[in-house]
Amino acid sequence: MNKVLNNDFAAIVTGRRSIRKYDSTVKISREEMTEILRETTLAPSSVNMQPWRFVVIESPEGKAALAPLAKFNQLQVETSAAVIAIFGDLDNFSYAEEIYSTAVERGFMPAEVKERQLAALTQHFSVLPHEINRETVVIDASLAAMQLMLVAREHGYDTNPIGGYEKDKIAEAFGLEKERYVPVMLLSIGKAAEEGYSSVRLPIETVAQWK
Ligand SMILES: Cc1cc2nc3c(=O)[nH]c(=O)nc-3n(C[C@H](O)[C@H](O)[C@H](O)COP(=O)(O)O)c2cc1C
């Protein structure tokens, strides 16, 4: 089901506000959430390794496990259709064969290019410092997070990115290996039950320079 409610990109971008209170009677079906995530994963990523991982926390049990970790962000947990915990997968290279083989199957890439690129990437990942891998997965997963916030609005929902939670406990609370999955942020999503606050942006002269 592709329930696009808003196709006006300017309205999607300029009307986005962090929404913290949702209509808790509005749920998002598995089918629609899957479509939202599919559009989200059209985001770019470093060497197309797509290291973003999502845990869609929507059940009463899932929300109950999340609540003690969500600090001052209880309203979003309580009222949202779901809170999506976004992680970066440090073991993202284990999907390289699948990604590149599928590209060949679909005719996006000749087999010899795949072999050459995979060989180069195998070498690259074998010496990649842990900190660089970590930084890369956080960048890539953050791009997906931003895309998810905009795709949500396309589907008539709003979001709140949340950094205020117990990052050191989130992976294990949802059965993921802590050493492998780097917490990036939580994103609450649902039907807005408030307008949200307008917020100031610094002038472009402050944040940009031309050389
Ligand atoms: C990485 C990140 C972490 C954030 N953490 C929280 C949070 O823990 N709780 C919250 O209510 N808002 C949080 N926010 C939302 C910001 O307060 C909000 O984006 C900012 O004030 C601008 O408002 P706007 O999103 O309505 O444009 C976070 C935003 C980002 C990008």
Coordinates of C-alpha atoms and ligand atoms in Angstrom, one line a residue:
M1 CA 0.0 0.0 0.0
N2 CA 1.5 3.3 -1.0
K3 CA -0.5 5.8 1.0
V4 CA 1.1 9.0 -0.1
L5 CA -0.7 11.9 1.6
N6 CA 1.6 14.7 0.8
N7 CA 3.4 15.1 -2.4
D8 CA 4.5 18.7 -1.9
F9 CA 8.2 18.6 -1.1
A10 CA 8.3 22.3 0.0
A11 CA 5.5 21.6 2.5
I12 CA 7.1 18.4 3.7
V13 CA 10.4 20.2 4.4
T14 CA 9.2 23.6 5.7
G15 CA 6.3 22.2 7.7
R16 CA 8.4 19.6 9.6
R17 CA 8.5 20.1 13.3
S18 CA 9.5 17.8 16.1
I19 CA 6.2 16.3 17.3
R20 CA 6.2 14.9 20.8
K21 CA 2.5 14.2 21.3
Y22 CA 0.6 11.9 18.9
D23 CA -2.9 10.5 18.5
S24 CA -2.3 7.2 20.2
T25 CA -5.4 5.6 18.4
V26 CA -3.6 5.9 15.1
K27 CA -1.4 2.9 14.3
I28 CA 0.8 2.3 11.3
S29 CA 0.2 -1.0 9.6
R30 CA 3.2 -3.4 9.0
E31 CA 2.7 -2.9 5.3
E32 CA 2.8 0.8 5.4
M33 CA 5.8 0.9 7.8
T34 CA 7.6 -1.5 5.5
E35 CA 6.9 0.9 2.6
I36 CA 8.1 3.9 4.7
L37 CA 11.3 2.0 5.5
R38 CA 11.8 1.0 1.9
E39 CA 11.7 4.6 0.8
T40 CA 13.9 5.5 3.7
T41 CA 16.6 3.0 2.5
L42 CA 16.8 4.8 -0.8
A43 CA 19.2 7.1 1.1
P44 CA 22.8 7.0 0.0
S45 CA 25.5 5.3 2.0
S46 CA 29.2 4.8 2.0
V47 CA 30.1 2.2 -0.7
N48 CA 26.4 1.3 -0.7
M49 CA 26.9 -0.9 2.4
Q50 CA 23.5 0.4 3.9
P51 CA 24.6 -0.1 7.5
W52 CA 21.3 1.3 8.9
R53 CA 19.3 -1.1 11.0
F54 CA 15.8 -0.4 12.4
V55 CA 13.9 -1.8 15.4
V56 CA 10.3 -0.8 15.1
I57 CA 9.0 -0.7 18.6
E58 CA 5.2 -0.6 18.5
S59 CA 3.8 -3.4 20.7
P60 CA 2.9 -2.7 24.4
E61 CA 5.7 -5.0 25.4
G62 CA 8.2 -3.3 23.2
K63 CA 7.1 0.2 24.5
A64 CA 7.3 -1.1 28.1
A65 CA 10.9 -2.3 27.5
L66 CA 11.8 1.1 25.9
A67 CA 10.2 3.4 28.5
P68 CA 12.8 3.0 31.2
L69 CA 15.5 3.9 28.7
A70 CA 13.8 6.9 27.2
K71 CA 14.5 9.4 30.0
F72 CA 12.5 12.6 29.6
N73 CA 11.0 11.4 26.3
Q74 CA 8.1 9.4 27.8
L75 CA 5.3 11.2 26.0
Q76 CA 6.6 10.2 22.6
V77 CA 7.0 6.6 23.7
E78 CA 3.5 6.5 25.2
T79 CA 1.6 8.2 22.4
S80 CA 3.4 7.4 19.1
A81 CA 2.4 4.7 16.7
A82 CA 6.0 3.5 17.0
V83 CA 9.4 4.4 18.1
I84 CA 12.1 3.3 15.6
A85 CA 15.4 2.6 17.2
I86 CA 18.1 3.3 14.6
F87 CA 21.4 1.5 14.8
G88 CA 24.6 1.3 12.6
D89 CA 25.8 -2.2 11.9
L90 CA 29.6 -2.4 12.3
D91 CA 29.5 -5.8 10.5
N92 CA 27.9 -4.2 7.4
F93 CA 30.5 -5.7 5.0
S94 CA 29.0 -9.1 5.6
Y95 CA 26.2 -8.0 3.2
A96 CA 28.5 -6.9 0.4
E97 CA 28.2 -10.2 -1.5
E98 CA 24.4 -10.0 -1.4
I99 CA 24.3 -6.3 -2.5
Y100 CA 26.8 -6.7 -5.3
S101 CA 25.3 -10.1 -6.6
T102 CA 21.9 -8.6 -6.7
A103 CA 23.2 -5.7 -8.7
V104 CA 24.6 -8.1 -11.2
E105 CA 21.4 -10.1 -11.3
R106 CA 19.4 -7.0 -12.0
G107 CA 21.7 -5.9 -14.8
F108 CA 23.0 -2.8 -12.8
M109 CA 26.6 -4.0 -13.0
P110 CA 28.6 -6.5 -15.1
A111 CA 29.9 -9.5 -13.1
E112 CA 33.6 -8.5 -13.6
V113 CA 33.0 -5.1 -12.1
K114 CA 31.4 -6.8 -9.1
E115 CA 34.4 -9.0 -8.7
R116 CA 36.8 -6.1 -9.0
Q117 CA 34.9 -3.9 -6.6
L118 CA 34.4 -6.7 -4.1
A119 CA 38.1 -7.5 -4.1
A120 CA 38.9 -3.8 -3.5
L121 CA 36.3 -3.5 -0.8
T122 CA 37.5 -6.7 0.9
Q123 CA 41.0 -5.2 1.2
H124 CA 39.5 -1.8 2.3
F125 CA 37.4 -3.3 5.1
S126 CA 40.2 -5.6 6.3
V127 CA 42.3 -2.6 7.3
L128 CA 39.5 -0.2 8.1
P129 CA 40.1 1.3 11.6
H130 CA 37.3 0.6 14.1
E131 CA 36.8 4.3 14.7
I132 CA 36.4 5.1 11.0
N133 CA 33.9 2.2 10.6
R134 CA 32.0 3.5 13.5
E135 CA 31.9 7.1 12.3
T136 CA 30.8 5.9 8.8
V137 CA 27.9 3.8 10.0
V138 CA 26.7 6.7 12.2
I139 CA 26.9 9.1 9.2
D140 CA 25.0 6.6 6.9
A141 CA 22.4 5.8 9.5
S142 CA 21.8 9.5 10.2
L143 CA 21.2 10.1 6.5
A144 CA 18.6 7.4 6.7
A145 CA 17.1 9.0 9.8
M146 CA 16.6 12.3 8.0
Q147 CA 15.1 10.6 5.0
L148 CA 12.7 8.7 7.3
M149 CA 11.6 12.0 8.9
L150 CA 10.7 13.3 5.5
V151 CA 9.2 10.1 4.1
A152 CA 7.0 10.0 7.3
R153 CA 5.5 13.4 6.3
E154 CA 4.9 12.2 2.8
H155 CA 2.8 9.5 4.4
G156 CA 0.9 12.0 6.6
Y157 CA 2.9 11.3 9.8
D158 CA 5.3 13.3 12.0
T159 CA 8.4 12.4 13.9
N160 CA 10.8 13.4 16.7
P161 CA 14.4 12.5 16.5
I162 CA 15.5 11.5 20.0
G163 CA 19.0 11.4 21.4
G164 CA 18.0 11.5 25.0
Y165 CA 18.0 7.8 25.9
E166 CA 20.2 5.2 27.4
K167 CA 22.4 4.4 24.4
D168 CA 24.5 1.9 26.3
K169 CA 21.5 -0.2 27.1
I170 CA 19.3 0.0 23.9
A171 CA 20.8 -2.8 21.8
E172 CA 20.7 -5.4 24.5
A173 CA 17.2 -4.4 25.6
F174 CA 16.0 -5.4 22.1
G175 CA 18.2 -8.5 21.7
L176 CA 21.0 -7.0 19.6
E177 CA 24.7 -7.5 20.1
K178 CA 26.0 -4.4 21.7
E179 CA 29.5 -4.7 20.2
R180 CA 28.0 -4.9 16.7
Y181 CA 25.1 -2.4 16.7
V182 CA 25.9 1.3 17.4
P183 CA 23.0 3.3 18.7
V184 CA 22.3 6.3 16.4
M185 CA 19.0 7.7 17.5
L186 CA 15.4 6.9 18.3
L187 CA 12.7 8.3 16.0
S188 CA 9.1 8.5 17.3
I189 CA 6.5 8.4 14.5
G190 CA 2.8 8.8 14.4
K191 CA -0.2 11.1 13.7
A192 CA 0.5 14.5 15.3
A193 CA -1.7 15.6 18.1
E194 CA 0.0 19.0 18.5
E195 CA 1.4 21.5 16.1
G196 CA 4.9 21.5 17.5
Y197 CA 7.0 24.6 18.1
S198 CA 8.5 26.9 15.6
S199 CA 12.2 27.0 16.1
V200 CA 14.9 29.5 15.1
R201 CA 17.6 28.7 12.6
L202 CA 20.9 30.6 12.5
P203 CA 21.3 32.9 9.5
I204 CA 23.0 31.3 6.5
E205 CA 25.8 33.9 6.8
T206 CA 26.6 32.3 10.2
V207 CA 26.7 28.7 9.1
A208 CA 28.0 28.9 5.5
Q209 CA 30.9 30.5 3.8
W210 CA 31.9 31.0 0.2
K211 CA 35.4 30.8 -1.0
Ligands
LIG1 C1 20.2 14.0 17.2 C2 19.0 14.7 17.8 C3 18.6 14.4 19.1 C4 17.5 15.0 19.6 N1 17.1 14.6 20.9 C5 15.9 15.0 21.4 C6 15.3 14.5 22.6 O1 16.0 13.7 23.2 N2 14.1 14.9 23.0 C7 13.4 15.8 22.3 O2 12.3 16.1 22.7 N3 13.9 16.3 21.1 C8 15.1 15.9 20.6 N4 15.6 16.4 19.4 C9 14.7 17.4 18.7 C10 15.3 18.8 18.6 O3 15.1 19.4 19.9 C11 14.7 19.6 17.5 O4 15.0 18.9 16.3 C12 15.2 21.0 17.4 O5 14.9 21.7 18.6 C13 14.6 21.7 16.2 O6 13.2 21.7 16.2 P1 12.4 21.0 15.0 O7 12.8 19.6 14.9 O8 11.0 21.2 15.4 O9 12.8 21.8 13.7 C14 16.7 15.9 18.9 C15 17.1 16.2 17.6 C16 18.2 15.6 17.0 C17 18.6 15.9 15.6

